[in-house]
């Protein structure tokens, strides 16, 4: 007998009570048309609404629904990681729980996987229902990341992707605390490709990524995949030193040739403040790296599971 393919869908859930039922229905419909078995792994990232009881109900109704509950909110990237750790599939699909990642795209992801790609990521061709500000920041972030990152991370791709079991297994061995999963999957290499889709607005509820969580994710992405910001500090220092040396030479010549004292209170203050600012920014950048080193050396587990039903 041929062993049937098993697909795992991993979904992080943080207060998504209004989205879970319809997302579940849609997924079941999609998998009815796909040959093979499926499991849906929901990871409750410390929800305070009725998400967990809804998930328990789904698990009772359908044994293909596996559910994990974190002891508190550990964050989106960690929730996805836990789901991947837990998944058994030959292919593992990660997607958001707010229907912004349409389940209808799953067959196209699977098709590419069957062609031999180990990672198939969904690329946002357009984003609907997101503020101009958020789109702008996201656009800017992906370009900065491309500029700085030492690995090629696909642009405008979020965490909607399919990965082969091979990739999922290797991802489990990347134990870093400050996780930027799209970077980690790119770092792993192998044959990867993208499939375009239009990102719909969130179906129900509020965005769970606060402004600060988004900034943290962006910093994790940049800092985990680049040490260039640290090098920028020495570059700026170098440039400033050259200019100050030239300035000193000029001041000496001026003093002796023209025998005039330059009145320079305002410009001196401006320069001191400017350099002070650069120094503080540089310290801050170093601090971001040191803080993450501190977080890594503590070697705490990535997450704590309070309850699970498989
Ligand atoms: N999410 C999570 N933990 C968090 C924040 C978000 O598990 O701390 C989940 C959320 O429930 C959703 C997905 O991550 O399924 C994406 O969150 P959201 O839609 O708020 O962010 P977006 O990516 O759309 O900005
Ligand atoms: Mg969303």
mmCIF file of C-alpha atoms in Angstrom, residues 77-298:
data_model
loop_
_atom_site.group_PDB
_atom_site.id
_atom_site.type_symbol
_atom_site.label_atom_id
_atom_site.label_comp_id
_atom_site.label_asym_id
_atom_site.label_seq_id
_atom_site.Cartn_x
_atom_site.Cartn_y
_atom_site.Cartn_z
ATOM 1 C CA UNK A 77 7.193 33.803 15.234
ATOM 2 C CA UNK A 78 7.511 31.602 18.312
ATOM 3 C CA UNK A 79 3.993 30.252 17.839
ATOM 4 C CA UNK A 80 4.813 29.294 14.247
ATOM 5 C CA UNK A 81 8.024 27.633 15.451
ATOM 6 C CA UNK A 82 6.121 25.568 18.014
ATOM 7 C CA UNK A 83 3.652 24.470 15.340
ATOM 8 C CA UNK A 84 6.504 23.391 13.062
ATOM 9 C CA UNK A 85 8.172 21.509 15.932
ATOM 10 C CA UNK A 86 4.926 19.689 16.473
ATOM 11 C CA UNK A 87 3.900 19.001 12.854
ATOM 12 C CA UNK A 88 4.371 15.553 11.328
ATOM 13 C CA UNK A 89 3.593 16.336 7.687
ATOM 14 C CA UNK A 90 5.609 15.588 4.570
ATOM 15 C CA UNK A 91 4.949 19.220 3.745
ATOM 16 C CA UNK A 92 4.290 21.884 6.368
ATOM 17 C CA UNK A 93 2.285 24.985 5.489
ATOM 18 C CA UNK A 94 2.379 28.000 7.798
ATOM 19 C CA UNK A 95 -0.287 30.685 7.564
ATOM 20 C CA UNK A 96 -1.943 33.425 9.609
ATOM 21 C CA UNK A 97 -5.219 32.844 11.386
ATOM 22 C CA UNK A 98 -7.056 35.916 10.152
ATOM 23 C CA UNK A 99 -7.722 34.773 6.550
ATOM 24 C CA UNK A 100 -5.268 37.291 5.153
ATOM 25 C CA UNK A 101 -3.481 34.279 3.761
ATOM 26 C CA UNK A 102 -6.161 32.660 1.591
ATOM 27 C CA UNK A 103 -6.430 28.862 2.032
ATOM 28 C CA UNK A 104 -7.392 28.703 -1.664
ATOM 29 C CA UNK A 105 -3.718 29.249 -2.527
ATOM 30 C CA UNK A 106 -2.660 25.963 -0.897
ATOM 31 C CA UNK A 107 -3.075 23.854 -4.088
ATOM 32 C CA UNK A 108 -0.675 26.159 -5.981
ATOM 33 C CA UNK A 109 1.883 25.892 -3.160
ATOM 34 C CA UNK A 110 1.557 22.103 -3.243
ATOM 35 C CA UNK A 111 1.924 22.030 -7.015
ATOM 36 C CA UNK A 112 5.306 23.792 -6.801
ATOM 37 C CA UNK A 113 6.382 21.487 -3.991
ATOM 38 C CA UNK A 114 5.567 18.483 -6.186
ATOM 39 C CA UNK A 115 7.747 20.027 -8.889
ATOM 40 C CA UNK A 116 10.623 19.649 -6.450
ATOM 41 C CA UNK A 117 10.862 22.961 -4.581
ATOM 42 C CA UNK A 118 11.671 22.583 -0.894
ATOM 43 C CA UNK A 119 10.283 25.951 0.117
ATOM 44 C CA UNK A 120 7.387 27.656 -1.646
ATOM 45 C CA UNK A 121 6.658 31.070 -0.203
ATOM 46 C CA UNK A 122 3.631 33.199 -1.021
ATOM 47 C CA UNK A 123 4.531 36.640 -2.318
ATOM 48 C CA UNK A 124 2.177 39.547 -1.708
ATOM 49 C CA UNK A 125 1.486 41.034 -5.089
ATOM 50 C CA UNK A 126 -0.839 43.561 -3.519
ATOM 51 C CA UNK A 127 -2.083 44.235 -0.012
ATOM 52 C CA UNK A 128 -5.663 45.192 0.533
ATOM 53 C CA UNK A 129 -7.106 46.958 3.529
ATOM 54 C CA UNK A 130 -3.832 47.936 5.129
ATOM 55 C CA UNK A 131 -3.017 51.506 5.948
ATOM 56 C CA UNK A 132 -0.841 53.551 3.649
ATOM 57 C CA UNK A 133 1.563 53.941 6.549
ATOM 58 C CA UNK A 134 1.901 50.202 7.164
ATOM 59 C CA UNK A 135 2.352 49.442 3.480
ATOM 60 C CA UNK A 136 4.999 52.155 3.261
ATOM 61 C CA UNK A 137 6.879 50.888 6.305
ATOM 62 C CA UNK A 138 6.702 47.309 5.025
ATOM 63 C CA UNK A 139 7.946 48.344 1.589
ATOM 64 C CA UNK A 140 10.835 50.241 3.132
ATOM 65 C CA UNK A 141 11.674 47.430 5.543
ATOM 66 C CA UNK A 142 11.944 44.754 2.854
ATOM 67 C CA UNK A 143 14.290 46.985 0.819
ATOM 68 C CA UNK A 144 16.515 47.822 3.805
ATOM 69 C CA UNK A 145 16.639 44.149 4.708
ATOM 70 C CA UNK A 146 17.654 43.248 1.163
ATOM 71 C CA UNK A 147 20.396 45.849 1.282
ATOM 72 C CA UNK A 148 21.785 44.690 4.613
ATOM 73 C CA UNK A 149 21.111 40.989 4.804
ATOM 74 C CA UNK A 150 23.835 38.473 4.166
ATOM 75 C CA UNK A 151 21.340 35.940 2.842
ATOM 76 C CA UNK A 152 18.861 36.544 0.060
ATOM 77 C CA UNK A 153 15.473 36.926 1.772
ATOM 78 C CA UNK A 154 12.539 37.129 -0.653
ATOM 79 C CA UNK A 155 10.874 40.525 -0.772
ATOM 80 C CA UNK A 156 7.225 41.042 0.155
ATOM 81 C CA UNK A 157 6.848 37.497 1.421
ATOM 82 C CA UNK A 158 5.507 37.004 4.928
ATOM 83 C CA UNK A 159 4.982 33.790 6.806
ATOM 84 C CA UNK A 160 2.616 32.125 4.391
ATOM 85 C CA UNK A 161 4.699 29.322 2.968
ATOM 86 C CA UNK A 162 5.010 25.644 2.363
ATOM 87 C CA UNK A 163 8.148 23.825 3.413
ATOM 88 C CA UNK A 164 9.248 20.303 2.828
ATOM 89 C CA UNK A 165 9.683 17.999 5.825
ATOM 90 C CA UNK A 166 13.431 18.263 5.249
ATOM 91 C CA UNK A 167 13.329 22.041 5.781
ATOM 92 C CA UNK A 168 11.004 21.732 8.768
ATOM 93 C CA UNK A 169 13.375 19.236 10.413
ATOM 94 C CA UNK A 170 16.353 21.499 9.891
ATOM 95 C CA UNK A 171 14.448 24.539 11.099
ATOM 96 C CA UNK A 172 13.840 22.715 14.391
ATOM 97 C CA UNK A 173 17.590 22.612 14.906
ATOM 98 C CA UNK A 174 17.957 26.373 14.558
ATOM 99 C CA UNK A 175 17.358 27.197 18.172
ATOM 100 C CA UNK A 176 17.818 30.955 18.132
ATOM 101 C CA UNK A 177 15.532 32.955 20.399
ATOM 102 C CA UNK A 178 15.098 36.003 18.199
ATOM 103 C CA UNK A 179 13.383 34.283 15.370
ATOM 104 C CA UNK A 180 12.772 35.685 11.954
ATOM 105 C CA UNK A 181 11.471 32.613 10.223
ATOM 106 C CA UNK A 182 11.485 33.945 6.682
ATOM 107 C CA UNK A 183 15.195 34.644 7.133
ATOM 108 C CA UNK A 184 15.886 31.241 8.662
ATOM 109 C CA UNK A 185 14.199 29.358 5.819
ATOM 110 C CA UNK A 186 16.156 31.427 3.292
ATOM 111 C CA UNK A 187 19.362 30.800 5.194
ATOM 112 C CA UNK A 188 18.804 27.045 4.935
ATOM 113 C CA UNK A 189 19.005 27.220 1.158
ATOM 114 C CA UNK A 190 17.803 24.371 -1.082
ATOM 115 C CA UNK A 191 15.487 24.944 -4.018
ATOM 116 C CA UNK A 192 13.022 27.714 -3.218
ATOM 117 C CA UNK A 193 10.417 29.564 -5.195
ATOM 118 C CA UNK A 194 7.541 32.005 -4.776
ATOM 119 C CA UNK A 195 3.890 32.063 -5.786
ATOM 120 C CA UNK A 196 2.110 35.399 -6.023
ATOM 121 C CA UNK A 197 -1.164 36.223 -4.325
ATOM 122 C CA UNK A 198 -3.231 39.204 -3.324
ATOM 123 C CA UNK A 199 -3.325 39.754 0.409
ATOM 124 C CA UNK A 200 -6.889 40.348 1.496
ATOM 125 C CA UNK A 201 -7.813 42.529 4.446
ATOM 126 C CA UNK A 202 -8.049 40.804 7.839
ATOM 127 C CA UNK A 203 -11.423 39.047 7.973
ATOM 128 C CA UNK A 204 -12.464 39.961 11.521
ATOM 129 C CA UNK A 205 -10.955 41.464 14.626
ATOM 130 C CA UNK A 206 -8.089 43.822 15.209
ATOM 131 C CA UNK A 207 -4.509 43.536 14.081
ATOM 132 C CA UNK A 208 -2.566 41.659 16.762
ATOM 133 C CA UNK A 209 0.783 43.028 15.686
ATOM 134 C CA UNK A 210 1.125 46.270 17.562
ATOM 135 C CA UNK A 211 3.425 48.935 16.190
ATOM 136 C CA UNK A 212 6.130 47.947 18.681
ATOM 137 C CA UNK A 213 5.836 44.234 17.937
ATOM 138 C CA UNK A 214 6.292 45.091 14.274
ATOM 139 C CA UNK A 215 9.375 47.191 15.027
ATOM 140 C CA UNK A 216 10.766 44.353 17.129
ATOM 141 C CA UNK A 217 10.203 41.893 14.289
ATOM 142 C CA UNK A 218 11.921 44.254 11.856
ATOM 143 C CA UNK A 219 14.914 44.655 14.194
ATOM 144 C CA UNK A 220 15.105 40.895 14.780
ATOM 145 C CA UNK A 221 15.123 40.429 11.026
ATOM 146 C CA UNK A 222 17.890 42.905 10.396
ATOM 147 C CA UNK A 223 20.040 42.076 13.401
ATOM 148 C CA UNK A 224 19.766 38.310 12.974
ATOM 149 C CA UNK A 225 20.904 38.481 9.391
ATOM 150 C CA UNK A 226 23.358 41.345 9.256
ATOM 151 C CA UNK A 227 26.206 42.865 11.220
ATOM 152 C CA UNK A 228 26.356 45.786 8.817
ATOM 153 C CA UNK A 229 24.721 48.246 11.267
ATOM 154 C CA UNK A 230 27.730 47.701 13.541
ATOM 155 C CA UNK A 231 30.033 48.437 10.643
ATOM 156 C CA UNK A 232 28.100 51.571 9.743
ATOM 157 C CA UNK A 233 29.160 52.985 13.115
ATOM 158 C CA UNK A 234 32.853 52.649 12.310
ATOM 159 C CA UNK A 235 32.277 53.951 8.802
ATOM 160 C CA UNK A 236 30.561 57.094 10.120
ATOM 161 C CA UNK A 237 33.296 57.472 12.734
ATOM 162 C CA UNK A 238 35.922 57.288 10.026
ATOM 163 C CA UNK A 239 34.247 59.922 7.844
ATOM 164 C CA UNK A 240 33.749 62.261 10.802
ATOM 165 C CA UNK A 241 37.421 61.865 11.789
ATOM 166 C CA UNK A 242 38.588 62.789 8.295
ATOM 167 C CA UNK A 243 36.427 65.882 8.277
ATOM 168 C CA UNK A 244 37.535 66.975 11.732
ATOM 169 C CA UNK A 245 41.177 66.529 10.781
ATOM 170 C CA UNK A 246 40.691 68.650 7.650
ATOM 171 C CA UNK A 247 38.884 71.201 9.737
ATOM 172 C CA UNK A 248 41.738 71.349 12.263
ATOM 173 C CA UNK A 249 44.284 71.906 9.499
ATOM 174 C CA UNK A 250 42.135 74.641 8.063
ATOM 175 C CA UNK A 251 41.703 76.313 11.489
ATOM 176 C CA UNK A 252 45.461 76.352 12.128
ATOM 177 C CA UNK A 253 46.256 77.849 8.731
ATOM 178 C CA UNK A 254 43.498 80.392 9.203
ATOM 179 C CA UNK A 255 44.829 81.349 12.639
ATOM 180 C CA UNK A 256 48.407 81.894 11.501
ATOM 181 C CA UNK A 257 47.801 83.347 8.052
ATOM 182 C CA UNK A 258 45.014 85.714 8.984
ATOM 183 C CA UNK A 259 45.715 86.157 12.693
ATOM 184 C CA UNK A 260 42.058 86.233 13.475
ATOM 185 C CA UNK A 261 40.168 84.295 16.124
ATOM 186 C CA UNK A 262 37.081 82.687 14.687
ATOM 187 C CA UNK A 263 33.987 83.303 16.784
ATOM 188 C CA UNK A 264 32.345 79.923 16.711
ATOM 189 C CA UNK A 265 30.036 79.288 19.653
ATOM 190 C CA UNK A 266 26.985 78.182 17.673
ATOM 191 C CA UNK A 267 28.888 75.970 15.246
ATOM 192 C CA UNK A 268 30.848 74.368 18.103
ATOM 193 C CA UNK A 269 27.642 73.509 19.969
ATOM 194 C CA UNK A 270 26.070 72.168 16.783
ATOM 195 C CA UNK A 271 29.039 69.902 16.134
ATOM 196 C CA UNK A 272 29.189 68.668 19.730
ATOM 197 C CA UNK A 273 25.488 67.832 19.729
ATOM 198 C CA UNK A 274 25.723 66.166 16.348
ATOM 199 C CA UNK A 275 28.605 63.964 17.448
ATOM 200 C CA UNK A 276 26.889 63.257 20.757
ATOM 201 C CA UNK A 277 23.846 62.113 18.805
ATOM 202 C CA UNK A 278 25.889 59.844 16.583
ATOM 203 C CA UNK A 279 27.594 58.333 19.604
ATOM 204 C CA UNK A 280 24.304 57.622 21.333
ATOM 205 C CA UNK A 281 22.820 56.059 18.217
ATOM 206 C CA UNK A 282 25.903 53.915 17.837
ATOM 207 C CA UNK A 283 25.718 52.819 21.446
ATOM 208 C CA UNK A 284 22.064 52.004 20.904
ATOM 209 C CA UNK A 285 22.891 49.841 17.896
ATOM 210 C CA UNK A 286 25.570 48.006 19.864
ATOM 211 C CA UNK A 287 23.030 47.648 22.679
ATOM 212 C CA UNK A 288 20.548 45.952 20.335
ATOM 213 C CA UNK A 289 23.135 43.337 19.504
ATOM 214 C CA UNK A 290 24.311 42.877 23.090
ATOM 215 C CA UNK A 291 20.739 42.558 24.341
ATOM 216 C CA UNK A 292 20.156 39.764 21.863
ATOM 217 C CA UNK A 293 23.419 38.060 22.806
ATOM 218 C CA UNK A 294 22.225 38.191 26.425
ATOM 219 C CA UNK A 295 18.895 36.698 25.412
ATOM 220 C CA UNK A 296 20.618 33.898 23.513
ATOM 221 C CA UNK A 297 23.112 32.910 26.220
ATOM 222 C CA UNK A 298 20.366 32.487 28.803
#
